[in-house]
């Protein structure tokens, strides 16, 4: 039975049904004549079932009229019907009405039952939905609690920013600890107020990347804490929606210590590499020192022979009135050769430089005349000097060697026509200059020796390396990489410093700054070096294994009014000292001798003649002599005879005074 209202398709069949029953009853009249109501009762029942109470009533009335008209005699008329038959009609009407009414009540009961069942089902469904909703809400609360716990306790700093106005909506504990804020100091504040970014364009760059790629992952940036302390951060972010508000979820990891450790490790590796490089350089320097020290003895002996004989010839020619210019050139060449050997020993730290006072202008002028031979015809060599002397303390031979090295380097840097300018000047170095150039030199007056050229210049990336030993930009076989390194070492030992200016394609200027010496000190130096040291017939013992050296020195000392006895080895020297013990005034001994060396021989001589001074003469380096235990007075070969005479006079004076 349907619960919805009856429609026309149910009402029409219900009204037609009595007529169909009437026709069927008429056809079966002979068989069912005694049971005239037999088919009309089911008709009324089904009519009410199909069409409802109103249709059932109409169907009952129509069926009663059809029976009265067609089946109760007289048939086909409503008049003259027997009373008992009319009573049957009334009973039929009552029964039809009861059918219709009862069916309507049953239908209503069924509808109410169906509605109650539907309501119960809906209530059950709503109950299940309510239970499911409550369970989902409980799960959501548990999930929110879990995620809140994860959010708050995450070691990664997390913050949520409102994109529209850069306002901070939410942060976790790690974020607060990272930046040093309290909860109420961060939440709700704007990006500009917190001042977290060391660069104001960083946040805009991040938003641009997010718009282009959707997210940012582990981008290295620098932020600052509440205190202003900078820190290195790995920054990741993406866009999330809180309701309808687009927000930026930011996750940050502090990698300051890791980066510092990496930087420290990198610095340690670089330091290790530098130490390894320095060790290799030291090994090379040691090799050069050993080579120079080994060569120095024989070379200096040869130079001593040449220098001694030149001095003898100079004395002879002076007495005869003969021109000595060629001999003087030989003497200067010996001095340059000696300076070259000494510069190698100084550079390899096998020997300290010999500090004497001299005028830089005079030395530069002399060096300029010699340096003209080092340049080609298409290169102009110029000299620019001040009017006043520049008195400095240093090694004149090494300074001259520096000038020659710088001229050679400048010449090699010029391809084709060009110019080289040597200049000297007096300059003042003050605190402003020291701070501007990062110098460690003291303030004061300096003599400036500069060399400028119009060559190819030096590339900026290698300017810090040009003074390193063995570093060269020349082709293999054309440069050793030692020239500028030797200059640097010499200048450092003379308490000076070097400044470089170079523009690739335009040229280079190297300035060497050497401290100016006080005039009083300079005059004392000059006086001490030039005093008269001729002898008064004192007896000297010369011990030298090289016959040529022994002969030239002995002859020169004899010409300077000394009596000289000579020995080729320690044994002979001890014999002569024993024989002349009472008249012997000074022993000049080579440090290294065949058989018993000079160190052991000097001990025996001191036991034999304790009051007799001893002067060592050697072609070896100072370090070599020190390693051999020689700490007494000594001079290095080749030595100018005038300096040897000065040293002898000094020792004899000290002996007389003692």
Coordinates of N, CA, C and O in Angstrom, one line a residue, residues 294-369:
X294 N 128.1 25.9 0.6 CA 129.2 25.1 0.1 C 130.0 25.8 -1.0 O 131.2 25.7 -1.0
X295 N 129.3 26.6 -1.8 CA 130.0 27.3 -2.9 C 130.7 28.5 -2.3 O 131.8 28.9 -2.8
X296 N 130.2 29.1 -1.2 CA 130.7 30.3 -0.7 C 132.2 30.2 -0.3 O 133.0 31.1 -0.6
X297 N 132.6 29.1 0.3 CA 134.0 29.0 0.8 C 134.9 29.1 -0.4 O 135.9 29.9 -0.4
X298 N 134.8 28.2 -1.4 CA 135.7 28.3 -2.5 C 135.6 29.6 -3.3 O 136.6 30.1 -3.7
X299 N 134.4 30.0 -3.5 CA 134.2 31.2 -4.3 C 134.8 32.4 -3.6 O 135.5 33.3 -4.2
X300 N 134.6 32.5 -2.3 CA 135.1 33.6 -1.5 C 136.6 33.6 -1.4 O 137.3 34.6 -1.4
X301 N 137.2 32.4 -1.4 CA 138.6 32.3 -1.4 C 139.2 32.8 -2.7 O 140.2 33.6 -2.8
X302 N 138.5 32.5 -3.8 CA 138.9 33.0 -5.1 C 138.8 34.5 -5.2 O 139.7 35.2 -5.6
X303 N 137.6 35.0 -4.7 CA 137.5 36.5 -4.7 C 138.5 37.2 -3.8 O 138.9 38.3 -4.1
X304 N 138.9 36.5 -2.7 CA 139.9 37.1 -1.8 C 141.2 37.2 -2.5 O 141.9 38.2 -2.3
X305 N 141.6 36.2 -3.3 CA 142.8 36.2 -4.0 C 142.8 37.4 -5.0 O 143.7 38.2 -5.1
X306 N 141.7 37.4 -5.8 CA 141.6 38.5 -6.8 C 141.6 39.9 -6.1 O 142.3 40.8 -6.5
X307 N 140.8 40.0 -5.0 CA 140.8 41.3 -4.3 C 142.1 41.7 -3.7 O 142.6 42.8 -3.8
X308 N 142.8 40.7 -3.1 CA 144.1 41.0 -2.5 C 145.1 41.4 -3.5 O 145.9 42.4 -3.3
X309 N 145.1 40.7 -4.7 CA 146.1 41.1 -5.7 C 145.8 42.4 -6.4 O 146.7 43.2 -6.7
X310 N 144.5 42.7 -6.5 CA 144.1 44.0 -7.0 C 144.6 45.1 -6.1 O 145.1 46.1 -6.6
X311 N 144.4 44.9 -4.8 CA 144.8 45.9 -3.8 C 146.4 46.1 -3.9 O 146.9 47.2 -3.8
X312 N 147.1 45.0 -4.1 CA 148.6 45.1 -4.2 C 148.9 45.9 -5.4 O 149.8 46.8 -5.4
X313 N 148.3 45.6 -6.6 CA 148.6 46.3 -7.8 C 148.2 47.8 -7.7 O 148.8 48.7 -8.2
X314 N 147.1 48.0 -7.0 CA 146.7 49.4 -6.8 C 147.7 50.2 -6.0 O 148.1 51.4 -6.3
X315 N 148.3 49.6 -5.0 CA 149.4 50.2 -4.2 C 150.6 50.5 -5.1 O 151.2 51.5 -5.0
X316 N 151.0 49.4 -5.9 CA 152.1 49.6 -6.7 C 151.9 50.7 -7.8 O 152.8 51.5 -8.0
X317 N 150.8 50.7 -8.4 CA 150.5 51.7 -9.5 C 150.4 53.1 -8.9 O 150.7 54.1 -9.5
X318 N 149.9 53.1 -7.6 CA 149.8 54.5 -7.0 C 151.2 55.0 -6.8 O 151.4 56.2 -7.0
X319 N 152.2 54.2 -6.4 CA 153.5 54.7 -6.1 C 154.2 55.1 -7.5 O 155.0 56.0 -7.5
X320 N 153.8 54.3 -8.6 CA 154.4 54.6 -9.9 C 153.6 55.7 -10.6 O 154.0 56.0 -11.7
X321 N 152.5 56.1 -10.1 CA 151.7 57.1 -10.8 C 151.0 56.6 -12.0 O 150.7 57.3 -13.0
X322 N 150.6 55.3 -12.0 CA 149.9 54.7 -13.2 C 148.4 54.7 -12.9 O 148.0 54.5 -11.8
X323 N 147.7 54.9 -14.0 CA 146.2 54.9 -13.9 C 145.7 53.6 -13.4 O 146.1 52.5 -13.9
X324 N 144.7 53.6 -12.5 CA 144.2 52.4 -11.9 C 142.7 52.1 -12.2 O 142.1 51.4 -11.5
X325 N 142.2 52.8 -13.2 CA 140.7 52.6 -13.4 C 140.3 51.2 -13.7 O 139.2 50.7 -13.3
X326 N 141.1 50.5 -14.5 CA 140.7 49.1 -14.8 C 140.8 48.2 -13.5 O 139.9 47.3 -13.4
X327 N 141.8 48.4 -12.7 CA 141.8 47.7 -11.5 C 140.7 48.0 -10.5 O 140.1 47.1 -9.8
X328 N 140.3 49.2 -10.5 CA 139.1 49.6 -9.7 C 137.8 49.0 -10.2 O 137.0 48.6 -9.4
X329 N 137.7 48.8 -11.5 CA 136.5 48.1 -12.1 C 136.5 46.7 -11.6 O 135.5 46.1 -11.3
X330 N 137.7 46.0 -11.6 CA 137.8 44.7 -11.1 C 137.5 44.6 -9.7 O 136.7 43.7 -9.2
X331 N 137.9 45.6 -8.9 CA 137.6 45.6 -7.5 C 136.1 45.7 -7.3 O 135.5 45.0 -6.4
X332 N 135.4 46.5 -8.1 CA 134.0 46.7 -8.0 C 133.2 45.4 -8.4 O 132.2 45.0 -7.8
X333 N 133.8 44.7 -9.4 CA 133.2 43.5 -9.9 C 133.3 42.4 -8.8 O 132.3 41.6 -8.6
X334 N 134.4 42.4 -8.1 CA 134.6 41.4 -7.0 C 133.5 41.7 -5.9 O 132.9 40.9 -5.3
X335 N 133.3 43.0 -5.6 CA 132.3 43.4 -4.6 C 130.9 43.0 -5.0 O 130.2 42.5 -4.2
X336 N 130.6 43.1 -6.3 CA 129.3 42.6 -6.8 C 129.1 41.1 -6.7 O 128.1 40.6 -6.3
X337 N 130.2 40.4 -7.0 CA 130.2 39.0 -6.9 C 130.0 38.5 -5.5 O 129.3 37.6 -5.1
X338 N 130.7 39.2 -4.6 CA 130.6 38.9 -3.2 C 129.2 39.2 -2.7 O 128.6 38.5 -1.9
X339 N 128.6 40.3 -3.1 CA 127.2 40.7 -2.7 C 126.2 39.6 -3.2 O 125.3 39.3 -2.5
X340 N 126.5 39.1 -4.4 CA 125.6 38.1 -4.9 C 125.6 36.8 -4.0 O 124.5 36.3 -3.7
X341 N 126.8 36.4 -3.7 CA 126.9 35.2 -2.8 C 126.3 35.5 -1.4 O 125.5 34.7 -0.9
X342 N 126.5 36.7 -0.9 CA 126.0 37.1 0.4 C 124.5 37.2 0.4 O 123.8 36.9 1.3
X343 N 123.9 37.7 -0.8 CA 122.5 37.8 -0.9 C 121.8 36.5 -0.8 O 120.8 36.3 -0.3
X344 N 122.5 35.4 -1.4 CA 121.9 34.1 -1.4 C 122.0 33.6 0.1 O 121.0 33.0 0.6
X345 N 123.1 33.9 0.8 CA 123.2 33.4 2.2 C 122.2 34.1 3.1 O 121.6 33.6 4.0
X346 N 122.0 35.4 2.8 CA 121.0 36.2 3.6 C 119.6 35.7 3.3 O 118.8 35.5 4.2
X347 N 119.3 35.5 2.0 CA 118.0 35.0 1.6 C 117.7 33.7 2.2 O 116.6 33.4 2.7
X348 N 118.6 32.8 2.3 CA 118.4 31.4 2.9 C 118.6 31.4 4.4 O 118.6 30.4 5.0
X349 N 118.8 32.6 5.0 CA 119.0 32.8 6.4 C 120.2 32.1 7.0 O 120.3 31.6 8.1
X350 N 121.2 31.9 6.1 CA 122.5 31.3 6.6 C 123.4 32.4 7.1 O 124.4 32.1 7.7
X351 N 123.1 33.6 6.9 CA 124.0 34.7 7.3 C 123.2 36.0 7.4 O 122.3 36.3 6.7
X352 N 123.5 36.8 8.5 CA 122.9 38.1 8.7 C 123.6 39.1 7.8 O 124.8 39.0 7.5
X353 N 122.9 40.1 7.4 CA 123.5 41.2 6.6 C 124.4 42.0 7.4 O 124.3 42.1 8.6
X354 N 125.4 42.6 6.8 CA 126.4 43.5 7.4 C 125.9 44.9 7.3 O 125.8 45.5 6.3
X355 N 125.4 45.4 8.5 CA 124.8 46.8 8.5 C 125.9 47.8 8.6 O 126.7 47.8 9.6
X356 N 126.0 48.7 7.6 CA 126.9 49.8 7.7 C 126.1 51.1 7.2 O 125.1 50.9 6.5
X357 N 126.6 52.2 7.5 CA 126.0 53.4 7.1 C 126.5 53.9 5.7 O 127.7 53.9 5.5
X358 N 125.6 54.3 4.9 CA 126.0 54.8 3.5 C 124.9 55.7 3.0 O 123.7 55.6 3.5
X359 N 125.2 56.4 1.9 CA 124.3 57.3 1.3 C 123.6 56.6 0.2 O 124.2 56.2 -0.8
X360 N 122.3 56.5 0.2 CA 121.5 55.8 -0.8 C 121.6 56.5 -2.1 O 121.7 55.8 -3.2
X361 N 121.6 57.8 -2.1 CA 121.7 58.5 -3.4 C 123.0 58.2 -4.1 O 123.0 58.0 -5.3
X362 N 124.1 58.2 -3.4 CA 125.4 57.9 -4.0 C 125.4 56.5 -4.6 O 125.9 56.2 -5.7
X363 N 124.9 55.5 -3.8 CA 124.9 54.1 -4.2 C 124.0 54.0 -5.4 O 124.3 53.3 -6.4
X364 N 122.9 54.7 -5.4 CA 121.9 54.6 -6.6 C 122.6 55.2 -7.8 O 122.4 54.6 -8.9
X365 N 123.3 56.3 -7.7 CA 123.9 56.9 -8.8 C 125.0 56.0 -9.4 O 125.0 55.8 -10.7
X366 N 125.8 55.3 -8.6 CA 126.8 54.4 -9.0 C 126.1 53.2 -9.7 O 126.5 52.7 -10.8
X367 N 125.0 52.7 -9.1 CA 124.3 51.5 -9.6 C 123.7 51.8 -11.0 O 123.6 51.0 -11.9
X368 N 123.2 53.1 -11.1 CA 122.5 53.5 -12.3 C 123.5 53.4 -13.5 O 123.1 53.0 -14.6
X369 N 124.7 53.8 -13.3 CA 125.7 53.8 -14.4 C 126.0 52.3 -14.8 O 126.1 52.0 -16.0

